[in-house]
Coordinates of N, CA and C and ligand atoms in Angstrom, one line a residue:
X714 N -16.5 -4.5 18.1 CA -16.8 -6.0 18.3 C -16.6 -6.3 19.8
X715 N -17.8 -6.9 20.3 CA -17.2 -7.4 22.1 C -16.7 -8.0 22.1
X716 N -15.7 -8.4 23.3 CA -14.6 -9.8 23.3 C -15.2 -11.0 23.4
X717 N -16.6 -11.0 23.7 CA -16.9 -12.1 23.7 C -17.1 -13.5 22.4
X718 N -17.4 -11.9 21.3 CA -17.5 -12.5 19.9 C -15.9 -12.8 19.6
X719 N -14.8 -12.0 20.0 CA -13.6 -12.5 19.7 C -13.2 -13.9 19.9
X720 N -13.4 -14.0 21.7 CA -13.5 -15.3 22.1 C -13.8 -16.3 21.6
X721 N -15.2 -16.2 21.3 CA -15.9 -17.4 20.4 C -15.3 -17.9 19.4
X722 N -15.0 -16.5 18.5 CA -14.6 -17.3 17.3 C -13.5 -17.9 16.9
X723 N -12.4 -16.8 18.3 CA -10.8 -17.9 18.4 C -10.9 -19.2 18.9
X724 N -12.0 -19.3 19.7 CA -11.8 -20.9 20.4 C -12.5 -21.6 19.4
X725 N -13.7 -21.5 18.6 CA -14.5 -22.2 17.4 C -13.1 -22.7 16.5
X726 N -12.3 -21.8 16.1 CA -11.6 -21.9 14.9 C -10.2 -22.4 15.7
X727 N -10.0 -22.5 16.8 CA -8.9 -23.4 17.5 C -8.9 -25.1 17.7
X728 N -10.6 -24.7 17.8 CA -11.1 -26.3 18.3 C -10.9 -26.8 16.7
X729 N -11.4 -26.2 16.0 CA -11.7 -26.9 14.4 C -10.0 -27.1 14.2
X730 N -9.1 -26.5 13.9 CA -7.9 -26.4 13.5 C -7.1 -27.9 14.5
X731 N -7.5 -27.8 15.7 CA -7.0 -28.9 16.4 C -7.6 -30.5 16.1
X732 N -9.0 -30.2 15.9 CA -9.5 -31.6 15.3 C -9.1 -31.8 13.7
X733 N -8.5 -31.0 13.2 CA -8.5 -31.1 11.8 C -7.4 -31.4 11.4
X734 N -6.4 -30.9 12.8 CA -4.6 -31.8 13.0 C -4.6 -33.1 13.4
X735 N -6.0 -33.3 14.4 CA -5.9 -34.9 15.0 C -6.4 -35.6 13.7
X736 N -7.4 -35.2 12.7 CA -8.2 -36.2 12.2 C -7.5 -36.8 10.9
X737 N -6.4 -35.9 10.2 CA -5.4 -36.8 9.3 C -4.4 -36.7 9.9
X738 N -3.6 -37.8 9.0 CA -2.0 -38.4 9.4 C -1.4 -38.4 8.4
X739 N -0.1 -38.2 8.2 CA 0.6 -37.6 9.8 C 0.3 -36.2 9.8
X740 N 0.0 -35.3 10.9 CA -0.1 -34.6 10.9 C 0.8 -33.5 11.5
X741 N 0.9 -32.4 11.4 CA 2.0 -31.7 11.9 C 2.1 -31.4 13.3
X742 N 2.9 -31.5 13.7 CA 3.0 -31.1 15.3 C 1.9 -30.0 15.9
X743 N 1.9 -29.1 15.3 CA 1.7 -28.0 15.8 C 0.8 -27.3 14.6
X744 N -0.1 -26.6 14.7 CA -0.5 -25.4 13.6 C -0.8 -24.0 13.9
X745 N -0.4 -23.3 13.3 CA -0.1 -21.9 13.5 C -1.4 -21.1 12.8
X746 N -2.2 -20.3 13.8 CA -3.1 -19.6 13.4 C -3.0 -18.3 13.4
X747 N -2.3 -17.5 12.2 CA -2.5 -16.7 11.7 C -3.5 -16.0 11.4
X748 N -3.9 -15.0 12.0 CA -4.9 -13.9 12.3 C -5.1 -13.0 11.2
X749 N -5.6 -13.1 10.0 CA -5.4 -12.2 8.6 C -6.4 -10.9 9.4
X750 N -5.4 -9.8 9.5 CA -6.5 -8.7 10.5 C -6.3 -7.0 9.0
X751 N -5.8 -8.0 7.8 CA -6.4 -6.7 7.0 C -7.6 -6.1 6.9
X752 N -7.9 -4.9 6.4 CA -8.8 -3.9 6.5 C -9.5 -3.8 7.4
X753 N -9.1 -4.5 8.8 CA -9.5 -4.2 10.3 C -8.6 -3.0 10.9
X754 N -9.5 -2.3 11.9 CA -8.8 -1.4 12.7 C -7.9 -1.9 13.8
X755 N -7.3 -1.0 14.4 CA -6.8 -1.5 15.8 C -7.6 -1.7 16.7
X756 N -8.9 -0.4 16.9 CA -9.9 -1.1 17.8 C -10.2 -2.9 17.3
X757 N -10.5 -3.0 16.2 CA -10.9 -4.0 16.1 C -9.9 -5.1 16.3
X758 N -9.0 -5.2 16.1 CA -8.0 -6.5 16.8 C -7.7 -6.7 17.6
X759 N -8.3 -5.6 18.7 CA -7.5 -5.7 20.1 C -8.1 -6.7 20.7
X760 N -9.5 -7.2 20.4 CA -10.3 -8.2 21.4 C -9.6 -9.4 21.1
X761 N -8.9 -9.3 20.1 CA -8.4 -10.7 19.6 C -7.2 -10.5 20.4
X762 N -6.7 -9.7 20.7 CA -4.8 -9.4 21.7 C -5.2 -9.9 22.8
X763 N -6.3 -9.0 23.1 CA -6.8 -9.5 24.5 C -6.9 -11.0 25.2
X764 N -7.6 -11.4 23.4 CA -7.6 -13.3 24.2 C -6.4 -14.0 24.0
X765 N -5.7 -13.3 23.6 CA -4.1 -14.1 23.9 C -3.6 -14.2 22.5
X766 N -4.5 -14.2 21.3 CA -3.8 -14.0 20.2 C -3.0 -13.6 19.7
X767 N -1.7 -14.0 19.4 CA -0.6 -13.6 18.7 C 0.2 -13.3 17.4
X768 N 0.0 -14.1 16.6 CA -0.1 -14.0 15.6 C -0.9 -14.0 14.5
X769 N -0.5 -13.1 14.1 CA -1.4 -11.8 12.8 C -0.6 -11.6 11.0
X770 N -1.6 -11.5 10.7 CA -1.0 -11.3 8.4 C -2.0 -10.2 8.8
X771 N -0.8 -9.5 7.9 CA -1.0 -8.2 7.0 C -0.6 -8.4 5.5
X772 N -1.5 -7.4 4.6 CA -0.8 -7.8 3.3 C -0.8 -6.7 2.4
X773 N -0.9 -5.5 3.6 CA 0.1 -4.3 3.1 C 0.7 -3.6 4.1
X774 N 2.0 -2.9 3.7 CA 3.0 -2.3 4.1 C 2.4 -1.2 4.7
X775 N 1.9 -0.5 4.1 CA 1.4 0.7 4.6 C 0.3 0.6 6.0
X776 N -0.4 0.0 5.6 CA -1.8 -0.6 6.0 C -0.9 -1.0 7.5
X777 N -0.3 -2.1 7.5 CA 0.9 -2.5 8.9 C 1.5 -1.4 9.6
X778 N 2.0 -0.7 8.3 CA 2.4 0.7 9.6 C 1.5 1.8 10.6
X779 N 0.3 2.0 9.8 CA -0.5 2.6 10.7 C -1.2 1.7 11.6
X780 N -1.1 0.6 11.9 CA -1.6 -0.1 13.0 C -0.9 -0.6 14.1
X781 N 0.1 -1.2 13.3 CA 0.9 -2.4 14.6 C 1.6 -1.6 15.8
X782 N 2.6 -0.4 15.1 CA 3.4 -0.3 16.1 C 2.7 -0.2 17.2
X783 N 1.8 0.8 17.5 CA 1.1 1.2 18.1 C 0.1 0.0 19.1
X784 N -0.3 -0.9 18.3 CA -0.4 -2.2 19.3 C 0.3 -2.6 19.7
X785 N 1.9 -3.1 19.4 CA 2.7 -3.4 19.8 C 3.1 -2.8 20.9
X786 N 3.1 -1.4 21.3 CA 3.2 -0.8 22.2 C 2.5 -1.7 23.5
X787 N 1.4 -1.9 23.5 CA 0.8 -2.0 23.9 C 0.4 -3.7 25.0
X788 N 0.8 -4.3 23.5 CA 1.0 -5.9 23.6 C 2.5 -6.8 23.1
X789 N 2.4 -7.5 24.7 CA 4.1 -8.0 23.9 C 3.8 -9.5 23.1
X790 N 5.1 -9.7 22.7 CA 5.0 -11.1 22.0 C 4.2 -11.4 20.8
X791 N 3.7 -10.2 19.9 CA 2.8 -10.0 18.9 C 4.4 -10.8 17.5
X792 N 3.4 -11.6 16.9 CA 4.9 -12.2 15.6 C 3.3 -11.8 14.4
X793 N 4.5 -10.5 13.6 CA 3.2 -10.0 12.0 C 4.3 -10.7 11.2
X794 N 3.2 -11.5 10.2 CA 3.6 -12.3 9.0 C 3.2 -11.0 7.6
X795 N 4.2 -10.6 6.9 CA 3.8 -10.0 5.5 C 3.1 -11.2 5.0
X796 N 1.8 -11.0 4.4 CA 1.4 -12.0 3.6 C 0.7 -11.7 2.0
X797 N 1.3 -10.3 1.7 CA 0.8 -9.9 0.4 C 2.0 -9.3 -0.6
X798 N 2.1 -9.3 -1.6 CA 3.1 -8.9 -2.3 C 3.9 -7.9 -1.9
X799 N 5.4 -7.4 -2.1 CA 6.6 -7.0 -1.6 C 6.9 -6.4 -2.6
X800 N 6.8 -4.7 -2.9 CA 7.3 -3.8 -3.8 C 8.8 -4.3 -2.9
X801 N 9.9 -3.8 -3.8 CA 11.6 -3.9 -3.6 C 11.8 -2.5 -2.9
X802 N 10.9 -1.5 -3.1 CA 11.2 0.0 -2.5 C 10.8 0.1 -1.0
X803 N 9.5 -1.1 -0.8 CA 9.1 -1.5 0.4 C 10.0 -2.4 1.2
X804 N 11.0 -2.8 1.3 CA 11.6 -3.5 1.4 C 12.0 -3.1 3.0
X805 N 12.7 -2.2 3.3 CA 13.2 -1.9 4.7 C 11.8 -1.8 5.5
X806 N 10.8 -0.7 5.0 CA 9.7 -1.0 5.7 C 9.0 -2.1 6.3
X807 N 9.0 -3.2 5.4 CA 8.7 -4.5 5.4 C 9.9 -5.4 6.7
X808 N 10.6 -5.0 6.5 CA 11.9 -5.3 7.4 C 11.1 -4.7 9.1
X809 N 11.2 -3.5 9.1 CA 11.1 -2.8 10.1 C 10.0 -3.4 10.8
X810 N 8.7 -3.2 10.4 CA 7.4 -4.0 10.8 C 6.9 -5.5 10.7
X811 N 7.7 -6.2 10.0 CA 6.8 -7.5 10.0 C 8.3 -8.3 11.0
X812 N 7.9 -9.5 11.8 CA 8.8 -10.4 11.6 C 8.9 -12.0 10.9
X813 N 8.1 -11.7 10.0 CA 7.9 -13.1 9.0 C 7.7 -12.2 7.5
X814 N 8.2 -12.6 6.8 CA 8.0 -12.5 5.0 C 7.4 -13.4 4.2
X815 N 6.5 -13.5 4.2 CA 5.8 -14.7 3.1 C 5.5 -15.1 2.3
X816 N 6.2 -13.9 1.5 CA 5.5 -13.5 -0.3 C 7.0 -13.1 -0.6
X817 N 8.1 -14.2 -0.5 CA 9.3 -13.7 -1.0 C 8.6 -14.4 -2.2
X818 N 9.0 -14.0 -3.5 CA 8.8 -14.5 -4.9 C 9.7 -14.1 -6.1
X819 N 10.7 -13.3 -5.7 CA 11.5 -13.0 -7.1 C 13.1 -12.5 -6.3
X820 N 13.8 -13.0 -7.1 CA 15.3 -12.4 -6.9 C 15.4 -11.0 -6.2
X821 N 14.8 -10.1 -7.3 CA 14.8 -8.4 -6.7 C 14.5 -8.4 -4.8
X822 N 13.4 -9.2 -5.2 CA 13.1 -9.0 -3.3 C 13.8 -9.6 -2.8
X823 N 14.3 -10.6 -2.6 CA 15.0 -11.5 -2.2 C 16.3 -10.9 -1.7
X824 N 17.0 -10.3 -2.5 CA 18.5 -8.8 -2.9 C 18.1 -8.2 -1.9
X825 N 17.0 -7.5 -1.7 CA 16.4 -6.3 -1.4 C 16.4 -6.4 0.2
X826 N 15.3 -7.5 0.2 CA 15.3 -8.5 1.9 C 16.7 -8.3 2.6
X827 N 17.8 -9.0 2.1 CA 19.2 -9.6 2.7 C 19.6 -8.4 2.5
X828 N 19.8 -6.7 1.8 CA 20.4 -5.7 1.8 C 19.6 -4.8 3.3
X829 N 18.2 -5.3 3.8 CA 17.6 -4.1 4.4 C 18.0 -4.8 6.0
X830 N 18.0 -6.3 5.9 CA 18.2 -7.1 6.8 C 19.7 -6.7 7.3
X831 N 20.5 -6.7 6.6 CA 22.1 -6.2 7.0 C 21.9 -5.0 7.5
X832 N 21.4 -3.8 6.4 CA 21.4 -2.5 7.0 C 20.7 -2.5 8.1
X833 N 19.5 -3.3 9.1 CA 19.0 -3.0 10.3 C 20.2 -4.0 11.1
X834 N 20.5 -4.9 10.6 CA 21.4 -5.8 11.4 C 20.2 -6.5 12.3
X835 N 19.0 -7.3 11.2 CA 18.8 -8.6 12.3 C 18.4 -9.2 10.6
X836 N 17.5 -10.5 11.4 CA 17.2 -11.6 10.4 C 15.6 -11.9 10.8
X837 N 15.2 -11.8 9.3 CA 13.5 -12.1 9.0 C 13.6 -13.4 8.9
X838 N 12.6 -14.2 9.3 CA 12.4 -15.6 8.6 C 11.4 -15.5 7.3
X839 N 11.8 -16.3 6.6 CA 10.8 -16.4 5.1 C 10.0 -17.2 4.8
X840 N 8.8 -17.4 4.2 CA 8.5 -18.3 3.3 C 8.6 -17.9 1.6
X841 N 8.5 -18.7 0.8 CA 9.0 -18.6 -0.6 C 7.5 -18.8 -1.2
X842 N 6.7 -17.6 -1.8 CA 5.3 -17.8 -2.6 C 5.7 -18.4 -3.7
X843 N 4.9 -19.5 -3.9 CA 4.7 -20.2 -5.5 C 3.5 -20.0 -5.6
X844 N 3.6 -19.8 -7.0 CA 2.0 -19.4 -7.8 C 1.8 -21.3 -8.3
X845 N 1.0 -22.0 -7.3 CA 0.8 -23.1 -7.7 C -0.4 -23.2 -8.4
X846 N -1.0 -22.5 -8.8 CA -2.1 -22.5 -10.1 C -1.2 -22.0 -11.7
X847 N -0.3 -21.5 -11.1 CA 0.1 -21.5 -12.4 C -1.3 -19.8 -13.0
X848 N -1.5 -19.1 -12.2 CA -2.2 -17.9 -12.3 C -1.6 -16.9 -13.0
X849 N -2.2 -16.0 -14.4 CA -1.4 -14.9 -14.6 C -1.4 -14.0 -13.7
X850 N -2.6 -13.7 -12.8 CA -2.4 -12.3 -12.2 C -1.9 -12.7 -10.9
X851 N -1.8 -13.4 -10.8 CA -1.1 -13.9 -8.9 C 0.3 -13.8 -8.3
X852 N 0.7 -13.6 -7.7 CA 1.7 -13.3 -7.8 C 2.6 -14.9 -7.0
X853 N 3.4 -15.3 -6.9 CA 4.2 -16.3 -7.2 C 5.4 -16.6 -7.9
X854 N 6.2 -17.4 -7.1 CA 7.1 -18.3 -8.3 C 6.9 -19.4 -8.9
X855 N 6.8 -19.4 -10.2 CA 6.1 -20.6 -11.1 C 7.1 -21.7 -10.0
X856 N 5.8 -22.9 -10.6 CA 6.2 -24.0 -10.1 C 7.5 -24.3 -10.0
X857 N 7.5 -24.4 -11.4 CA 9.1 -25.4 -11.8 C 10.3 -24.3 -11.0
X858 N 10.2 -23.4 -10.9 CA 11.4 -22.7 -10.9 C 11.3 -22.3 -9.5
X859 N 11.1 -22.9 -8.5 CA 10.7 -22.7 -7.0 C 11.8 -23.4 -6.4
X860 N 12.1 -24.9 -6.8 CA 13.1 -24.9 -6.0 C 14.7 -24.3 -6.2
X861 N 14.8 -24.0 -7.4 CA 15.3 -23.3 -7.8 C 15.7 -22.1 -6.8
X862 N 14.7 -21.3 -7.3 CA 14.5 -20.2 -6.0 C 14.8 -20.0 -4.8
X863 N 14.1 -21.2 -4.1 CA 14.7 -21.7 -2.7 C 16.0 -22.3 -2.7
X864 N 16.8 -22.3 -3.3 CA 18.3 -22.8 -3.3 C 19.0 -21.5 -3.2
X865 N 18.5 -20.3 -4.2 CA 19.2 -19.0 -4.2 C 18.8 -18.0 -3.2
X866 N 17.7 -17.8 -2.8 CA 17.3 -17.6 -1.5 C 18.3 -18.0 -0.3
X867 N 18.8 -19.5 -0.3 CA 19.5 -19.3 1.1 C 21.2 -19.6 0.8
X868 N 21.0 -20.3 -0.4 CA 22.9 -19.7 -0.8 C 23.3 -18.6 -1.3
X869 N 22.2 -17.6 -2.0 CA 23.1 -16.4 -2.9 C 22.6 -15.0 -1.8
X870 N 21.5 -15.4 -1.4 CA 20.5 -14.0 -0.6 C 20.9 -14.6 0.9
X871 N 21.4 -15.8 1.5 CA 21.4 -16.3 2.8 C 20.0 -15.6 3.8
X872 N 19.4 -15.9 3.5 CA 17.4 -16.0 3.7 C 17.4 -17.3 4.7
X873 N 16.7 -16.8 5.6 CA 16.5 -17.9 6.2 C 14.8 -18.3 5.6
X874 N 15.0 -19.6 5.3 CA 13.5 -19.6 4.3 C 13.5 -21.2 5.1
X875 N 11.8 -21.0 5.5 CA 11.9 -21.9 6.7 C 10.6 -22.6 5.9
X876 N 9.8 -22.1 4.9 CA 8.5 -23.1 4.1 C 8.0 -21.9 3.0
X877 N 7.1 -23.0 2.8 CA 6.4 -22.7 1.2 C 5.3 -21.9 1.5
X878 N 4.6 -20.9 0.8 CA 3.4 -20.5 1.0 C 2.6 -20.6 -0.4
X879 N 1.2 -20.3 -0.4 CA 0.6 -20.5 -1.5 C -1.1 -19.9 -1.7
X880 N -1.3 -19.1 -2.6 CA -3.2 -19.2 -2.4 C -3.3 -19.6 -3.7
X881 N -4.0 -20.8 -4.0 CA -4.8 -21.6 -4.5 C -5.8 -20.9 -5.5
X882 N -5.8 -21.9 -6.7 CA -6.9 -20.8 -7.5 C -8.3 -20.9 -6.7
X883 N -9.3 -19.5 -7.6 CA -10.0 -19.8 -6.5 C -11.4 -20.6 -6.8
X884 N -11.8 -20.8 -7.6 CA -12.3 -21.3 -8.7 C -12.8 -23.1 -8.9
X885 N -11.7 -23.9 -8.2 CA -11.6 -25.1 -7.8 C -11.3 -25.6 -6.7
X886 N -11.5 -27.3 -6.1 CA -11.0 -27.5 -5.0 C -9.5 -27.5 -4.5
X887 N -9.0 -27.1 -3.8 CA -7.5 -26.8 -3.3 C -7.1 -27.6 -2.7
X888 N -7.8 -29.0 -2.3 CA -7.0 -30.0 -1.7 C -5.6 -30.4 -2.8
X889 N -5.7 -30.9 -4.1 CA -4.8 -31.2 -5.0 C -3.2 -30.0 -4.8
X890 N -3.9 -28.6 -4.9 CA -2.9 -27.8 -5.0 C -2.2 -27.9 -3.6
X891 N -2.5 -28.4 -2.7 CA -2.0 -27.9 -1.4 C -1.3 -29.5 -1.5
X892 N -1.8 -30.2 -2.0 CA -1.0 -31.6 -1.8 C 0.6 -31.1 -2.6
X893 N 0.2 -30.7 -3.8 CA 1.3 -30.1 -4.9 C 2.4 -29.3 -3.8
X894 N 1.9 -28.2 -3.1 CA 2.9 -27.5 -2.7 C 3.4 -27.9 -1.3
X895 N 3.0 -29.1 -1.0 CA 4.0 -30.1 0.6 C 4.7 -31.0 -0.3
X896 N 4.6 -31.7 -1.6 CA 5.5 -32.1 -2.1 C 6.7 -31.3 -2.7
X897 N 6.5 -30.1 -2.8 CA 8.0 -28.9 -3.4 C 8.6 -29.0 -1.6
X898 N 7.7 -28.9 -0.8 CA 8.3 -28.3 0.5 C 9.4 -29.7 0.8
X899 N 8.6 -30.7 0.4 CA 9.4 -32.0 1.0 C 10.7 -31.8 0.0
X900 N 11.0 -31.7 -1.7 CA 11.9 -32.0 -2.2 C 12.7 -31.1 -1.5
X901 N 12.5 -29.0 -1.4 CA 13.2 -28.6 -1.3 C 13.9 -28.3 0.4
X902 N 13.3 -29.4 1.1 CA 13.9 -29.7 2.1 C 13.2 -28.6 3.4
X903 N 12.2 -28.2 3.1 CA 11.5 -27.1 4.0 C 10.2 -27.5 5.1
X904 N 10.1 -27.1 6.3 CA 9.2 -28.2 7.0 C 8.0 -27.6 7.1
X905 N 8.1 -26.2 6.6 CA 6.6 -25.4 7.1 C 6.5 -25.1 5.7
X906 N 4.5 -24.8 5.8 CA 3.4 -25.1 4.7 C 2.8 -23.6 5.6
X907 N 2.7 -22.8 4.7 CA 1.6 -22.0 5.0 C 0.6 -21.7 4.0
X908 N -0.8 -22.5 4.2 CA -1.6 -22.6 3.6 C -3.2 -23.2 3.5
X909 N -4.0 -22.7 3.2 CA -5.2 -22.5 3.8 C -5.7 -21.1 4.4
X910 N -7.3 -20.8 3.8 CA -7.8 -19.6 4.4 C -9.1 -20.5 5.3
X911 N -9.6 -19.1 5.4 CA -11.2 -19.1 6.1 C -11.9 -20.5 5.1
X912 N -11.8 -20.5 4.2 CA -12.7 -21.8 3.5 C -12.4 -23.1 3.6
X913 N -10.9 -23.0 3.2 CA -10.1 -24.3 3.5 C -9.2 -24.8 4.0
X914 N -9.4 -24.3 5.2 CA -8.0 -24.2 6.3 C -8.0 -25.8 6.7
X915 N -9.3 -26.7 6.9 CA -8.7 -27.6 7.3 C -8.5 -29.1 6.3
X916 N -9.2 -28.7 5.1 CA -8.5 -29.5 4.2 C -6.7 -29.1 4.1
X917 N -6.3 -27.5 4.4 CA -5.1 -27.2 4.1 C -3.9 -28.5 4.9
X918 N -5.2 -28.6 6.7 CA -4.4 -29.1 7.6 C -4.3 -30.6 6.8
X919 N -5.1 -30.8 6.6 CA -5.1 -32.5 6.0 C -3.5 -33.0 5.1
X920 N -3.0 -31.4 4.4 CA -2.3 -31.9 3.4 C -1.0 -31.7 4.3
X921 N -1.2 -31.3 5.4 CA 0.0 -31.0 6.1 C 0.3 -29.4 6.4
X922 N -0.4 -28.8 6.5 CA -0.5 -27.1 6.3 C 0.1 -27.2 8.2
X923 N 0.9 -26.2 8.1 CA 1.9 -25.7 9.4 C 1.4 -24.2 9.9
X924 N 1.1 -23.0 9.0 CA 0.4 -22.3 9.3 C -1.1 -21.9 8.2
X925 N -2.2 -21.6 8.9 CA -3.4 -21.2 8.3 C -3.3 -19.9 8.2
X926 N -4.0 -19.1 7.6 CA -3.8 -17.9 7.2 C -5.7 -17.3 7.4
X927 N -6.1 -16.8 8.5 CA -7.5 -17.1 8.8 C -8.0 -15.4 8.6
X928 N -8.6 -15.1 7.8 CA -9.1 -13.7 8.2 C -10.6 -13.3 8.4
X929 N -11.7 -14.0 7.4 CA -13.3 -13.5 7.6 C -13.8 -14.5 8.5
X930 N -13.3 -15.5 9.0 CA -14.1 -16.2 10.1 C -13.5 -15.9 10.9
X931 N -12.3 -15.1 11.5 CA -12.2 -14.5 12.8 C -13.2 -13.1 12.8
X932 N -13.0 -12.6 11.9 CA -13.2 -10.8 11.9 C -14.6 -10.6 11.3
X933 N -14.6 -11.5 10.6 CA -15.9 -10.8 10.1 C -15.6 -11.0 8.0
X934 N -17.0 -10.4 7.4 CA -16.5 -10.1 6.4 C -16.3 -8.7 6.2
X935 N -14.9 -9.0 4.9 CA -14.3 -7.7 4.2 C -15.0 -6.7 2.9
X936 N -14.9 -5.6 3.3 CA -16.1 -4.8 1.8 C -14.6 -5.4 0.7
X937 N -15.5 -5.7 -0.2 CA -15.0 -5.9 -1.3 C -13.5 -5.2 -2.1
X938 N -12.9 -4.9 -2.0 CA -11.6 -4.2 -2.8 C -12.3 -3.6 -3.9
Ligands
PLP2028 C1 -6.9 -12.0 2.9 C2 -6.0 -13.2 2.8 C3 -6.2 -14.3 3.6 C4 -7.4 -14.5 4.5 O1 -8.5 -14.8 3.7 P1 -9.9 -15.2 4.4 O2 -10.6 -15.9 3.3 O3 -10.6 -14.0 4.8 O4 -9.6 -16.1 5.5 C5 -5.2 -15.3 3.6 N1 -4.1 -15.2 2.8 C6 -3.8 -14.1 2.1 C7 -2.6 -14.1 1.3 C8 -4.8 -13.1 2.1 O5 -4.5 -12.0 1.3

């Protein structure tokens, strides 16, 4: 891909993201665009490093290790968000490579996170997935039991858990659910919202969304899974 097309479509999807922060209230200070650069190569992200882009989701472990370090090398100031489910075996790995967790969702990981974090001796920042569809195959912590969660998260696991994440069923409109999950963030006292993709990033912004999670309108589209 030439840089040019990189260019374009970071500044397209910067300009949208920034009018989509001015045009509801209140809106968040700031919004974080998250670069979803799964099943892209390293050739391919680099045009996006090049334009100054820095933050990137990955949403597998494996998949992160054969790419990043090696950009990293290369580019400083790179921040990788995990943004796909977290085996507990994966845990240190997950540690090693990402510095954001965003799919904390169950005790086990949670244990697992605060045990790999000690053994490296530093500290991840988190977000806590809720399955706000209430989805059987999604992965999440049910509604009800989220703030919950986020209470044992930073008193029993001491997590630094800094917002909520969420993907939306996909089937209906997502303004409602994203409204749903800045009201958990407000009770359980959390300021960042990561939420919204490529389709509805800026309705995400409307409900208050802190980071987007952007992957086929930067990159292109993905062959199917
Ligand atoms: C793939 C993925 C995205 C990006 O989706 P697009 O529709 O390509 O923007 C965002 N969040 C998660 C959790 C993903 O797995």
């Amino acid at each position: 891909m030439p840089n040019t097309n990189a260019a374009e479509r970071l500044e397209i999807i910067r300009n949208r993201i920034e009018r989509a922060r001015k045009r509801f209230g209140p809106p968040a200070d700031t919004v974080t665009l998250v670069a979803v650069s799964k099943t892209f190569s390293a050739e391919e992200i680099e045009p996006f490093l090049e334009e100054g882009q820095k933050v990137f989701g990955e949403n597998r472990v494996q998949e992160a290790k054969s790419k990043w370090p090696g950009l990293r090398e290369r580019y400083g100031g790179i921040e990788l968000h995990l943004i796909g489910p977290l085996q507990s075996n994966k845990a240190r790995e997950a540690v090693e490579l990402f510095d954001v967790i965003q799919s904390v969702d169950r005790d086990k990981i949670a244990k697992a996170l605060r045990s790999e974090m000690d053994r490296a001796g530093v500290e991840r920042r988190c977000f806590v997935q809720v399955n706000i569809g209430g989805e059987d195959q999604k992965a999440g912590v049910p509604v009800n039991e989220a703030i919950s969660f986020v209470e044992r998260c930073r008193t029993e696991y001491k997590l630094e858990v800094v917002g909520l994440m969420c993907i939306p069923p996909e089937d209906q409109p997502a303004g409602p659910y994203f409204a749903h999950l800045a009201e958990l963030a407000r009770e359980a006292g959390l300021a960042q919202l990561s939420m919204g993709m490529s389709g509805d990033y800026e309705t995400a912004i409307g409900m208050g969304a802190t980071h987007v999670r952007i992957g086929s309108a930067l990159f292109g589209t993905r062959p199917k899974p």
